Short mmCIF file of C-alpha atoms and ligand atoms in Angstrom, two decimals:
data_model
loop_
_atom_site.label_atom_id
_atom_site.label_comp_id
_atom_site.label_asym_id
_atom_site.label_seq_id
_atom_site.Cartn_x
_atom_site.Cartn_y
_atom_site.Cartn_z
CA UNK A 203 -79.18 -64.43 11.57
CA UNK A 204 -76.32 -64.00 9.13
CA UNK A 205 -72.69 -62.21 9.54
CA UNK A 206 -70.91 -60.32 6.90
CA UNK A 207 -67.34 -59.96 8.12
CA UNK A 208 -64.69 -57.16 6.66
CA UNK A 209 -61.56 -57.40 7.55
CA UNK A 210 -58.81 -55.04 6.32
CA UNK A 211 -57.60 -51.07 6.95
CA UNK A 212 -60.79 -50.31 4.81
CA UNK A 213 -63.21 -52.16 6.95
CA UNK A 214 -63.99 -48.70 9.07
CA UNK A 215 -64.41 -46.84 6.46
CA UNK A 216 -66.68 -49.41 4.19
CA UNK A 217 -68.78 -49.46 7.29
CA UNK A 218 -69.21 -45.99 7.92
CA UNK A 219 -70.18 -45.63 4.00
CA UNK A 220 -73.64 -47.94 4.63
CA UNK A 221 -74.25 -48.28 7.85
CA UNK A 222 -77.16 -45.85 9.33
CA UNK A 223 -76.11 -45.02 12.84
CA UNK A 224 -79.06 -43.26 14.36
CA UNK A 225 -78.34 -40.52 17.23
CA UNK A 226 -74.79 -40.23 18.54
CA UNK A 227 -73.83 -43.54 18.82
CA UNK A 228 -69.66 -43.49 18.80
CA UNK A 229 -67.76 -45.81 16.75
CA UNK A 230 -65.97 -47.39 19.84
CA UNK A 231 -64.30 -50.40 19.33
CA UNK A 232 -65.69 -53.27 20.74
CA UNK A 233 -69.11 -51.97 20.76
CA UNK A 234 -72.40 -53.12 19.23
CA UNK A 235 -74.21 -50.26 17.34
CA UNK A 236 -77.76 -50.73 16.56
CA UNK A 237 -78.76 -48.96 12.92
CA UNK A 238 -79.87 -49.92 9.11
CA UNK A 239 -77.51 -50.94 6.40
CA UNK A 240 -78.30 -48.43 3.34
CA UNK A 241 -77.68 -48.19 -0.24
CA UNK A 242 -75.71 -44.96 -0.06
CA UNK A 243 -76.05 -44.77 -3.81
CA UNK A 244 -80.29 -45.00 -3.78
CA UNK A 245 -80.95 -44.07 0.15
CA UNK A 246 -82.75 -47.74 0.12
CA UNK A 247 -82.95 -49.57 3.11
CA UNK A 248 -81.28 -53.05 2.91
CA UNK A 249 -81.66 -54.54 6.50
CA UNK A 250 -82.31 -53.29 9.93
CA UNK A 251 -79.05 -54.94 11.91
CA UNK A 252 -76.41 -54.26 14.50
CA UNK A 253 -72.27 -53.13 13.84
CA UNK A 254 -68.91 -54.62 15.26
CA UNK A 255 -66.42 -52.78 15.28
CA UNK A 256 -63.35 -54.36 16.15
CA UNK A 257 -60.20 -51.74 15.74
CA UNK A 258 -56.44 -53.94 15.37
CA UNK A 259 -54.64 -55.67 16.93
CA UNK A 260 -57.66 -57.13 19.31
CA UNK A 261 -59.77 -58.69 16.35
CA UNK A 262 -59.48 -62.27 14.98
CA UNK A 263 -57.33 -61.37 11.68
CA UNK A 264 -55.27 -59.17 14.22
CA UNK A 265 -56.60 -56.24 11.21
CA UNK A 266 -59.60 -54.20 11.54
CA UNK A 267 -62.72 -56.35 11.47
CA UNK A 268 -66.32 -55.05 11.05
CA UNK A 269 -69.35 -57.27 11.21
CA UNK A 270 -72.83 -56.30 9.86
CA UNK A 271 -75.24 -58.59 11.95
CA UNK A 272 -77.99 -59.16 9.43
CA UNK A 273 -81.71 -61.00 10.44
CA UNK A 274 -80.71 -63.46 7.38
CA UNK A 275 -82.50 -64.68 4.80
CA UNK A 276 -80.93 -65.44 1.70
CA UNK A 277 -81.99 -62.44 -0.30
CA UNK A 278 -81.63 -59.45 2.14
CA UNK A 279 -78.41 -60.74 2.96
CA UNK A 280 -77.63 -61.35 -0.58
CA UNK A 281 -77.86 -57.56 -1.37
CA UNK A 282 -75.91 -56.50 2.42
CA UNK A 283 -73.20 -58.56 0.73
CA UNK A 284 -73.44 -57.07 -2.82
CA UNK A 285 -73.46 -53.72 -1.44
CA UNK A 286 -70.20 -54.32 1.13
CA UNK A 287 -68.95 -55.86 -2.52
CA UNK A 288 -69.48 -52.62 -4.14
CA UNK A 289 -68.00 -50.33 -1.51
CA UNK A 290 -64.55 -51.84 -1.98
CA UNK A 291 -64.17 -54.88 -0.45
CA UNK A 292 -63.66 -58.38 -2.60
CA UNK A 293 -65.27 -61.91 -1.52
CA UNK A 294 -63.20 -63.32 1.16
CA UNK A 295 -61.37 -67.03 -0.23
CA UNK A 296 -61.57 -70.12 2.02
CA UNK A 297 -60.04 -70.25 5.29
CA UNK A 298 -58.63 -66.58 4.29
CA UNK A 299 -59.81 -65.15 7.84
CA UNK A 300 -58.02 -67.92 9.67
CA UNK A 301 -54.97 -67.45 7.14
CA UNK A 302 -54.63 -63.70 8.05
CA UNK A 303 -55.36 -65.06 11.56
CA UNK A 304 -51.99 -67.31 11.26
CA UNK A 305 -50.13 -64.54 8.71
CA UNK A 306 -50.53 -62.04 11.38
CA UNK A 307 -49.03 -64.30 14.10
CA UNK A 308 -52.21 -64.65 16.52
CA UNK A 309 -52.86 -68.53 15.54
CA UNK A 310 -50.34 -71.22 14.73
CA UNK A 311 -51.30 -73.32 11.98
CA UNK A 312 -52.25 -76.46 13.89
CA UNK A 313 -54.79 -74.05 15.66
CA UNK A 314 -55.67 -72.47 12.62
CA UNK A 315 -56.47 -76.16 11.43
CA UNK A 316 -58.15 -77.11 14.66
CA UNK A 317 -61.08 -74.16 13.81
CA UNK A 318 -61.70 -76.04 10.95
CA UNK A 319 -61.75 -79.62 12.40
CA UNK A 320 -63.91 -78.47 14.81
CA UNK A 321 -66.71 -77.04 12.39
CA UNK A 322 -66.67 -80.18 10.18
CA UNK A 323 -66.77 -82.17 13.72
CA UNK A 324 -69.44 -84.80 13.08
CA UNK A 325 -69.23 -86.55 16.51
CA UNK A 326 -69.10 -84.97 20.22
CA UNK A 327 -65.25 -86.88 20.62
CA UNK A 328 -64.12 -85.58 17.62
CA UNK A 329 -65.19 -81.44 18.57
CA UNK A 330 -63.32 -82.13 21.64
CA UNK A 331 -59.98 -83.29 20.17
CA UNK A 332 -60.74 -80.24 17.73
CA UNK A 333 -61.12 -77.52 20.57
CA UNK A 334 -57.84 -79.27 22.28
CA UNK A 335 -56.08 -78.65 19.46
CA UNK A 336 -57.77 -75.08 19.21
CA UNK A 337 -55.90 -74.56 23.01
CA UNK A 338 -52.80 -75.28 21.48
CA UNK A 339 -52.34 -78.80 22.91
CA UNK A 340 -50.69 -80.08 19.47
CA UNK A 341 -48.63 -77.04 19.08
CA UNK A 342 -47.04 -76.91 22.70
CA UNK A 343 -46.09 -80.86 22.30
CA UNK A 344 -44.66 -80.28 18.38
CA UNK A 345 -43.29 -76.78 19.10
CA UNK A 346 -41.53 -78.53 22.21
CA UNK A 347 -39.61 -81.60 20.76
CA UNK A 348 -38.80 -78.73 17.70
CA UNK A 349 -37.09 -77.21 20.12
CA UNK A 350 -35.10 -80.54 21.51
CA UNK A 351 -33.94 -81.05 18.25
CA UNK A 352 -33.07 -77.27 17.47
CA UNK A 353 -30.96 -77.56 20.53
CA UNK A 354 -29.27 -80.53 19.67
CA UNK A 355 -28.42 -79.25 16.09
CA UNK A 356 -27.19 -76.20 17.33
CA UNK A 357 -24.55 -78.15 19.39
CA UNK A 358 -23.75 -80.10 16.28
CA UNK A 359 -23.40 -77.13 13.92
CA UNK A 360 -20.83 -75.58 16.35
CA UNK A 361 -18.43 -78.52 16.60
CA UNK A 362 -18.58 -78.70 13.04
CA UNK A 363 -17.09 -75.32 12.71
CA UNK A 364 -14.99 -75.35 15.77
CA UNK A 365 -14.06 -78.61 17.03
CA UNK A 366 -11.07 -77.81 18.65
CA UNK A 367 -12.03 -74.63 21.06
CA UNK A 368 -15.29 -76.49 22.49
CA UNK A 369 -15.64 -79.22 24.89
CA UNK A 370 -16.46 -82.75 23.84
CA UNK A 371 -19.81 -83.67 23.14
CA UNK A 372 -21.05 -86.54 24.60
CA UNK A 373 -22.29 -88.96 21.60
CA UNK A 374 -24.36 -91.48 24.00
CA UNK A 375 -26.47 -88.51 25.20
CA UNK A 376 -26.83 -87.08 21.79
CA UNK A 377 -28.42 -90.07 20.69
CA UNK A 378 -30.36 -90.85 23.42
CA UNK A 379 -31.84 -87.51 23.02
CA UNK A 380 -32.26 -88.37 19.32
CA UNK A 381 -34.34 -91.41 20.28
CA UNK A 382 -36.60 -90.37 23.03
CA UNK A 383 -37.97 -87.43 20.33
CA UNK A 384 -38.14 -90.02 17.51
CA UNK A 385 -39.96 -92.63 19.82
CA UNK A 386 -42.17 -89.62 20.84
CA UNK A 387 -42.96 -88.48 17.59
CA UNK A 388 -43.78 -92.41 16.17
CA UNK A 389 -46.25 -92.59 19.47
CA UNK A 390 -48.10 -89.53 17.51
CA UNK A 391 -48.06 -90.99 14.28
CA UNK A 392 -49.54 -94.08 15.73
CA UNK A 393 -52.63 -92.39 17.64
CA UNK A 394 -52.92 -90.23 14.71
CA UNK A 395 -55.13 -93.37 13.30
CA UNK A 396 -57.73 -92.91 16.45
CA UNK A 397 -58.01 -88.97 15.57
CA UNK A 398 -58.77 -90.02 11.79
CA UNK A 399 -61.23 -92.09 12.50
CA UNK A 400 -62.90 -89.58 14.67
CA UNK A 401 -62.55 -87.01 12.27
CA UNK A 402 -63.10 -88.66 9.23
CA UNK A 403 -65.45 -92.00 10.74
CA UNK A 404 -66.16 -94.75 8.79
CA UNK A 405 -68.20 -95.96 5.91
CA UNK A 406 -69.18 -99.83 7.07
CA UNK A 407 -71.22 -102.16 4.19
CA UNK A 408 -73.58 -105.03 5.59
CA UNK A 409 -73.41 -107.48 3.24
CA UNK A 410 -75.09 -110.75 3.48
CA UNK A 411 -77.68 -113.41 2.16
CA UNK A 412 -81.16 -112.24 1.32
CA UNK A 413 -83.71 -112.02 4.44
CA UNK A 414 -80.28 -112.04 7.30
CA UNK A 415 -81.50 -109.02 8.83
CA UNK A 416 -79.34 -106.32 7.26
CA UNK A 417 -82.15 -103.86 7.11
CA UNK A 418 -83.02 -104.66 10.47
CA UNK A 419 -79.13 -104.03 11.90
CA UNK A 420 -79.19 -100.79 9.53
CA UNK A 421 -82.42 -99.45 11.81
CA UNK A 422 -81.41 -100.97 15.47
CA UNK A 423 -78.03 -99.40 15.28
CA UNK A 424 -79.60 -95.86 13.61
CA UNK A 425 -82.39 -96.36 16.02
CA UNK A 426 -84.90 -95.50 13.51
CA UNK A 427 -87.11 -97.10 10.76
CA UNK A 428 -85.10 -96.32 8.28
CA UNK A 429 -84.95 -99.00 5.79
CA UNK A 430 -88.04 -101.35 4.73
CA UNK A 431 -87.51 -105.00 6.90
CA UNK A 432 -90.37 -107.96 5.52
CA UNK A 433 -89.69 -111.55 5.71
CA UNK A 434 -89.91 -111.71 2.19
CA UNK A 435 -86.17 -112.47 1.36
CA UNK A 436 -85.00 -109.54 -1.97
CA UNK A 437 -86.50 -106.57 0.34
CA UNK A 438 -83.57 -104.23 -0.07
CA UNK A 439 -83.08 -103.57 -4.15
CA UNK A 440 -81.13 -100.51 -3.27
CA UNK A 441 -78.17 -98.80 -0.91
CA UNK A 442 -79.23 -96.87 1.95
CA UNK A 443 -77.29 -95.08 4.18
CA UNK A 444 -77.61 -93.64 7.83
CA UNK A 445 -74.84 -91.84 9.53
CA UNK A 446 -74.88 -92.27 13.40
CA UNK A 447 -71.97 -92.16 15.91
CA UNK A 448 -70.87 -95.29 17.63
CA UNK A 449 -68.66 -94.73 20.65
CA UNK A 450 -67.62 -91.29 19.33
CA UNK A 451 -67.12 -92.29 16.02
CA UNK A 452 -69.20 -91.34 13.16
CA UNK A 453 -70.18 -93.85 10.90
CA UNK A 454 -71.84 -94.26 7.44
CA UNK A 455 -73.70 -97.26 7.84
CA UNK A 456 -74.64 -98.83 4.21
CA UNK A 457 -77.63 -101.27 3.92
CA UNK A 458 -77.17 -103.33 1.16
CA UNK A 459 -79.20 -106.09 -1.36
CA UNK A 460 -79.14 -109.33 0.14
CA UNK A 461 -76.44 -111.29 -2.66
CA UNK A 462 -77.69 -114.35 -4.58
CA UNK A 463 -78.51 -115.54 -7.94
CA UNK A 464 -81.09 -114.15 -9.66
CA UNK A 465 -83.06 -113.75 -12.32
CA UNK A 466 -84.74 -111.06 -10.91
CA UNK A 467 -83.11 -107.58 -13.36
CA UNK A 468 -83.73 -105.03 -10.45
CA UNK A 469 -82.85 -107.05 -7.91
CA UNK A 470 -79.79 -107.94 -10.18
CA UNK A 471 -78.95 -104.03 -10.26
CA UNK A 472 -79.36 -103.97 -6.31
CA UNK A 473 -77.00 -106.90 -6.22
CA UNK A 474 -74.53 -105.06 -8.40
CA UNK A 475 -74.45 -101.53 -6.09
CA UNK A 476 -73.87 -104.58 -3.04
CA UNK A 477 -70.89 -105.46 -4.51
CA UNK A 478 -69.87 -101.79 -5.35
CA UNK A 479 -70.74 -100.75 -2.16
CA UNK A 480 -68.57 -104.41 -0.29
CA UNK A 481 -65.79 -102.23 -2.71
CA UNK A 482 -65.53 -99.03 -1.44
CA UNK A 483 -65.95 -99.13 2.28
CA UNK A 484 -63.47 -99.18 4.95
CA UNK A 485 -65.17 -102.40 6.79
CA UNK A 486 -67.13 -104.83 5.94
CA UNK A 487 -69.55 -106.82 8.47
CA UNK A 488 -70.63 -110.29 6.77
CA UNK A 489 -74.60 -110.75 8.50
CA UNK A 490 -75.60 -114.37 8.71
CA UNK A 491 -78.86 -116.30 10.21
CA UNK A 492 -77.96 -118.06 13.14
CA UNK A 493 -81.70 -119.91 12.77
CA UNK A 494 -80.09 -121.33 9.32
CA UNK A 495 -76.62 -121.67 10.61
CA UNK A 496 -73.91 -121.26 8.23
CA UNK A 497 -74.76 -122.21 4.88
CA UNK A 498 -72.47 -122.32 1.71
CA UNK A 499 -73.61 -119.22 0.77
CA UNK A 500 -72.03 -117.43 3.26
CA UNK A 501 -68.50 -119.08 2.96
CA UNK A 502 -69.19 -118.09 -0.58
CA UNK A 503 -69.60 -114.31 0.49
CA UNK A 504 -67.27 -114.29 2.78
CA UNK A 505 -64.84 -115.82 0.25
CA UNK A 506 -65.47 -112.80 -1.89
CA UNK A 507 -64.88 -110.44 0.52
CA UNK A 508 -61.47 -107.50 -0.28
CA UNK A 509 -58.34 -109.11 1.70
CA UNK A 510 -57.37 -105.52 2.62
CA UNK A 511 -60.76 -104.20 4.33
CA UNK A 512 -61.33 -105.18 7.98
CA UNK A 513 -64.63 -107.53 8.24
CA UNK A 514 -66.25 -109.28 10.99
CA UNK A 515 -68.58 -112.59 10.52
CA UNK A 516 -71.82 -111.43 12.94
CA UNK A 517 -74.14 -113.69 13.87
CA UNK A 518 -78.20 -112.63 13.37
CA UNK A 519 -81.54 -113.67 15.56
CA UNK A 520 -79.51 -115.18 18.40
CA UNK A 521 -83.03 -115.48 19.35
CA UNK A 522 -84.15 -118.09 17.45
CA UNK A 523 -80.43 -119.80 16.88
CA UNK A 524 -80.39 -123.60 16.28
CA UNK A 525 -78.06 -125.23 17.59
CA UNK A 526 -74.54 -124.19 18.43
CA UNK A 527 -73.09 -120.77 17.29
CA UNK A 528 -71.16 -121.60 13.82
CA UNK A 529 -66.92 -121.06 14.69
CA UNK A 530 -66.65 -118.41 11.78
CA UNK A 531 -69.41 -116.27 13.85
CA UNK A 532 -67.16 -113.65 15.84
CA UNK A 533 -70.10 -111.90 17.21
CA UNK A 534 -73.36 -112.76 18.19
CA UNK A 535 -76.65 -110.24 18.37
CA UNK A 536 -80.21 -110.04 17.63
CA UNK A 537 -81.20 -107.08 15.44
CA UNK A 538 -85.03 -107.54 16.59
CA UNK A 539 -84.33 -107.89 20.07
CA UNK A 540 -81.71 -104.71 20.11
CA UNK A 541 -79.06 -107.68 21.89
CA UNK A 542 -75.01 -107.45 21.46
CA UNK A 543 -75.37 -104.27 19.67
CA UNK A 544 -72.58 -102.95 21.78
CA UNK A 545 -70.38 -105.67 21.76
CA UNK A 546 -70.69 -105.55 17.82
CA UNK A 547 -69.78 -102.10 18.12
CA UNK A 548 -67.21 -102.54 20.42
CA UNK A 549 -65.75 -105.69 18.13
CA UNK A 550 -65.79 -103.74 14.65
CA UNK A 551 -64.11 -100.59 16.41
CA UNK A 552 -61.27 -103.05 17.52
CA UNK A 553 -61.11 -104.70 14.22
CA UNK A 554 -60.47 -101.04 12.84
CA UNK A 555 -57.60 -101.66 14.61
CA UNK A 556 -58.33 -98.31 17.07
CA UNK A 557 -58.50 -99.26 21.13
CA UNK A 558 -60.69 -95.77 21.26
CA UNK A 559 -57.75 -94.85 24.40
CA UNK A 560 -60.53 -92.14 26.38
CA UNK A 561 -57.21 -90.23 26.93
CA UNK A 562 -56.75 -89.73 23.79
CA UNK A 563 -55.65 -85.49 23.96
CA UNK A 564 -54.14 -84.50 20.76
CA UNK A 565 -54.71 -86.36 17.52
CA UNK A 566 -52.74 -85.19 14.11
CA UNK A 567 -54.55 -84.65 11.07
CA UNK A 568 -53.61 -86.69 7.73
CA UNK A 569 -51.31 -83.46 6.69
CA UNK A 570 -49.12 -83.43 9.86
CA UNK A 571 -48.73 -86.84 10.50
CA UNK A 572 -47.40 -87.13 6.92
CA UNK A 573 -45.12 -84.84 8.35
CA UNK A 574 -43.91 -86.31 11.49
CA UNK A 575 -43.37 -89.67 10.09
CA UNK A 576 -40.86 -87.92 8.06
CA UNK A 577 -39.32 -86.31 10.64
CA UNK A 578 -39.64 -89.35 13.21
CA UNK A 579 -37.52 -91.41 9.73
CA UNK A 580 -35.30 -88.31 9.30
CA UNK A 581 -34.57 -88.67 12.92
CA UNK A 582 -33.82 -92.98 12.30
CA UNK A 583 -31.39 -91.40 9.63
CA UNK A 584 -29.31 -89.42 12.37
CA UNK A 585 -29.52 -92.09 14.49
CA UNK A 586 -27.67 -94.41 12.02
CA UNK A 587 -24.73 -92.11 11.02
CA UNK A 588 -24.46 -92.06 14.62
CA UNK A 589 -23.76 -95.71 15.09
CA UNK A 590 -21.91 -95.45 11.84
CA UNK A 591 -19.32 -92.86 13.61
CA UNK A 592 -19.93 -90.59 10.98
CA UNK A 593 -18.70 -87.05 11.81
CA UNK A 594 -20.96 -84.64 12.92
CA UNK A 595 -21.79 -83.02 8.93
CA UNK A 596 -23.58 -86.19 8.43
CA UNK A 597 -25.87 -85.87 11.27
CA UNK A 598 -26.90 -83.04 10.87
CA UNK A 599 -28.62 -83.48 7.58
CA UNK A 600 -31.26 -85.56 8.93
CA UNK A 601 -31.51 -83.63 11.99
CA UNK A 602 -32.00 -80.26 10.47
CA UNK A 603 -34.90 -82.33 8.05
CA UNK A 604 -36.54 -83.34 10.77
CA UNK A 605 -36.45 -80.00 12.52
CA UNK A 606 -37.99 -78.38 9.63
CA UNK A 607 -40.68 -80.95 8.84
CA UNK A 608 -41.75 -80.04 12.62
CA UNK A 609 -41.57 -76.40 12.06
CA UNK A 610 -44.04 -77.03 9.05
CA UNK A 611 -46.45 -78.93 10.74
CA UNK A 612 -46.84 -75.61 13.63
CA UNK A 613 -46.05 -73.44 10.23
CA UNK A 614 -42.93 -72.18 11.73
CA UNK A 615 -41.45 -73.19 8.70
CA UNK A 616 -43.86 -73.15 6.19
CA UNK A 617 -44.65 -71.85 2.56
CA UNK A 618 -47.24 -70.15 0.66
CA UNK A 619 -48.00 -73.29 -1.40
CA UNK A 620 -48.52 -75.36 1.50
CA UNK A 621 -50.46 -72.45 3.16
CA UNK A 622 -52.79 -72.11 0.26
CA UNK A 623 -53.09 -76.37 0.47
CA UNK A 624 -54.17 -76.16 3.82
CA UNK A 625 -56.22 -73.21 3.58
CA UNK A 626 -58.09 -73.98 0.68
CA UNK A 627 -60.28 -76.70 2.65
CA UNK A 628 -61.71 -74.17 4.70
CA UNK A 629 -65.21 -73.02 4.43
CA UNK A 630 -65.66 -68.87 3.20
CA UNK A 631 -66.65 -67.00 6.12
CA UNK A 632 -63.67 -68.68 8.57
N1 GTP B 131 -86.22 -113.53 15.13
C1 GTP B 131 -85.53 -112.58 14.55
N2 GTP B 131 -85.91 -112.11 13.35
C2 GTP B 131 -85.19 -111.14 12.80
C3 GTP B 131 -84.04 -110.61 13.42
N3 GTP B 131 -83.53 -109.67 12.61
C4 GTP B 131 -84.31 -109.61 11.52
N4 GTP B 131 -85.33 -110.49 11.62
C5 GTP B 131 -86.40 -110.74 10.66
O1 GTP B 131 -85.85 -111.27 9.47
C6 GTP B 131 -86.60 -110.82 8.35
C7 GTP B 131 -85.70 -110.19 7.32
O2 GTP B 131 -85.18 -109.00 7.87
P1 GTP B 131 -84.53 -107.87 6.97
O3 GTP B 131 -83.90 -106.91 7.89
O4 GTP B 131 -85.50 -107.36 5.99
O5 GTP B 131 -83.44 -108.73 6.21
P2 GTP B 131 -82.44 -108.26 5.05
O6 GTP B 131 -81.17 -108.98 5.23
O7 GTP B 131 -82.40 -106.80 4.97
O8 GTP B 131 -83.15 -108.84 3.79
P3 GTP B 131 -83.01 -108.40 2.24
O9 GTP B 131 -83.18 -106.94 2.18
O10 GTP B 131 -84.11 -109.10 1.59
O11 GTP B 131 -81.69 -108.87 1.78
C8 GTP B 131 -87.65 -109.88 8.89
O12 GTP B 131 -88.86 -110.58 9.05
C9 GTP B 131 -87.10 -109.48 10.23
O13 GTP B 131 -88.09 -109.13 11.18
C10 GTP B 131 -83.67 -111.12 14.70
O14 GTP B 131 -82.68 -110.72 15.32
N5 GTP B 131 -84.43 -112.11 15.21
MG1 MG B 132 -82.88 -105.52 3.52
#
């Protein structure tokens, strides 16, 4: 099944040019008509499929919308599309249905951003804090401590113009006020980290000697056979990947080639994508054989690996270990046996530095905390003409900044530039 969707004071009229109502069928709003979409130019039949008329306000753009529901197919839609093309109507840019959504006042922007975070969703957790965010959750709190701060300024602005004919304003309250919206607004910028790494997951390297078990963690944790496991050490020559969600967050799991000298030239090239690979992801877990103990090898690796990525030392084939478990081993599993899986889950989650909080309700995306860390420092700036005993003028600077870096984040304050930015990573079609 596809959907071509036309919205605009045309869309009625486009329709009624190619779209074969049979018998009396009225072109009610709200109301599915069955017919055939026709080349009013040939008579040619493109597609047998039902019409949508939805009349303005009470449509998703808040403007006429008409939807052709097609069977699909890539070619019969293909000419629907070239035909609604030809009647008038150009191909819709990304996001440009949501941004006519949010133009004509029926979404804010965080909700307008929400519909996209929730089709891009790749774990259940992460749809959830989308469609929270979709109810307006994000706006309400935002739109809220806006207001706070709106009020505050306004109090500000008016003994700056007449002093004398209002009452004193109390300073200590002022800045208490000040402070509970700026500790409020840090608390989002902090959990903002948890609602990345739903969003956006992570892309973990196992690294490690040859024959460790790396290919065998890669398939335990994906659940699947997915990489080739022997017990000839130099299995792995390339990357492999498998994306699967631990504990709500979606991960890009990267099997590596086990790292050693060699004189091997294609395992040398494997061994060379490892160390690309140890490079570019956001955390590294160092796999080790607990039957070997730690070896020089591994302080080697583990000397090697990026100061600034989180890494944890895991310990492999707890079944067969020998002797005590080495002190640089932070977690202990078997990849054969399927044992501590969760644990190491649980461990490289934590060293993400992201407590998954279960309560977590409203999450801001990269744009908006951006925003309110400026606003939450904007804020701090207030705070310290404040304690300064600057006059009022001063204050209000920084108040009226952080005011309008909220208003941009619900696009109460916004611009087309920053519309088009946030628009732009929207699929066509929403
Ligand atoms: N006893 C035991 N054997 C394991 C465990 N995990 C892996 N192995 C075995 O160790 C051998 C090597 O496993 P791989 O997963 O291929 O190791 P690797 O680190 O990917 O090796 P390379 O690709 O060569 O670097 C295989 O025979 C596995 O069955 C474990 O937890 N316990
Ligand atoms: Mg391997």
């Amino acid at each position: 099944m596809a959907i071509v969707r036309i919205s605009g004071p045309q869309a009625e009229v486009i329709g009624r040019q190619l779209f074969d109502a049979p018998g009396d069928q009225p072109w009610d709003s709200h109301r599915v008509l069955y017919g055939h979409v026709r080349d009013p130019a040939s008579g040619e039949r493109l597609d047998e499929a039902l019409l949508l008329l939805m009349k303005a306000p009470r449509s998703f753009t808040r403007e006429d919308v008409l939807e052709l529901h097609c069977h699909g197919g890539l070619i019969a839609v293909a000419r629907v599309l070239e035909l609604v093309l030809a009647s008038g109507a150009r191909r819709a840019r990304p996001g440009e249905f949501s941004q006519r959504a949010f133009l004509n006042g029926r979404l804010d922007l965080t909700r307008a951003e929400a519909i996209s975070e929730l089709i891009t969703a790749r774990s259940r957790r992460a749809a959830q804090l989308a469609l929270a965010g979709l109810d307006g959750g994000l706006q309400r709190r935002i739109s809220a401590l806006r207001e706070r701060l709106l009020d505050q300024l306004a109090e500000l602005e008016a003994r700056v113009d007449f002093e004398e004919d209002l009452p004193p304003l109390d300073p200590q309250a002022l800045v208490a006020e000040l402070e509970a919206v700026r500790q409020e607004l840090q608390g989002l910028v902090a959990e903002a980290g948890v609602g990345q790494l739903l969003r956006d997951g992570l892309k973990v390297a196992i690294i490690g000697r040859p024959n460790v078990g790396k290919s065998s963690l890669l398939n335990a944790l994906s659940r699947r056979e997915r990489a080739i496991v022997t017990e000839l050490p130099g299995t792995t020559r390339d990357l492999l990947e498998s994306e699967l969600v631990l504990q709500g967050v979606p991960l890009t799991l990267l099997d590596t080639a086990g790292i050693r000298a060699t004189d091997d030239p294609v395992e040398r090239l494997g061994i060379e994508r490892s160390r690309q690979a140890l490079a570019a992801a956001d955390a590294v877990l160092l796999l080790v054989d607990l039957s070997e103990g730690w070896t020089a090898a591994d302080s080697e690796l583990r000397a090697q690996l990026p100061a600034a990525v989180p890494s944890l030392v895991v310990g492999n084939k707890a079944d067969r270990a020998a002797g005590d478990t080495p002190a640089q081993v932070e977690v202990v599993i078997s990849a054969l046996a399927g044992h501590g899986l969760e644990e190491l889950a649980a461990a490289l989650l934590a060293r993400c530095g992201h407590s998954l909080a279960p309560g977590l309700e409203v999450a801001l995306n990269a744009r908006q905390r951006d925003l309110a860390a400026v606003a939450a420092t904007s804020l701090a700036g207030s705070l310290e003409a404040a304690a300064a005993g600057l006059p009022w003028d001063f204050w209000t600077i920084d108040l009226r900044q952080a005011a309008r870096c909220l208003g941009e984040i619900t696009g109460e304050e916004v611009n087309e530039a920053v519309l088009d930015r946030v628009f732009s990573r929207f699929c066509i079609g929403k």
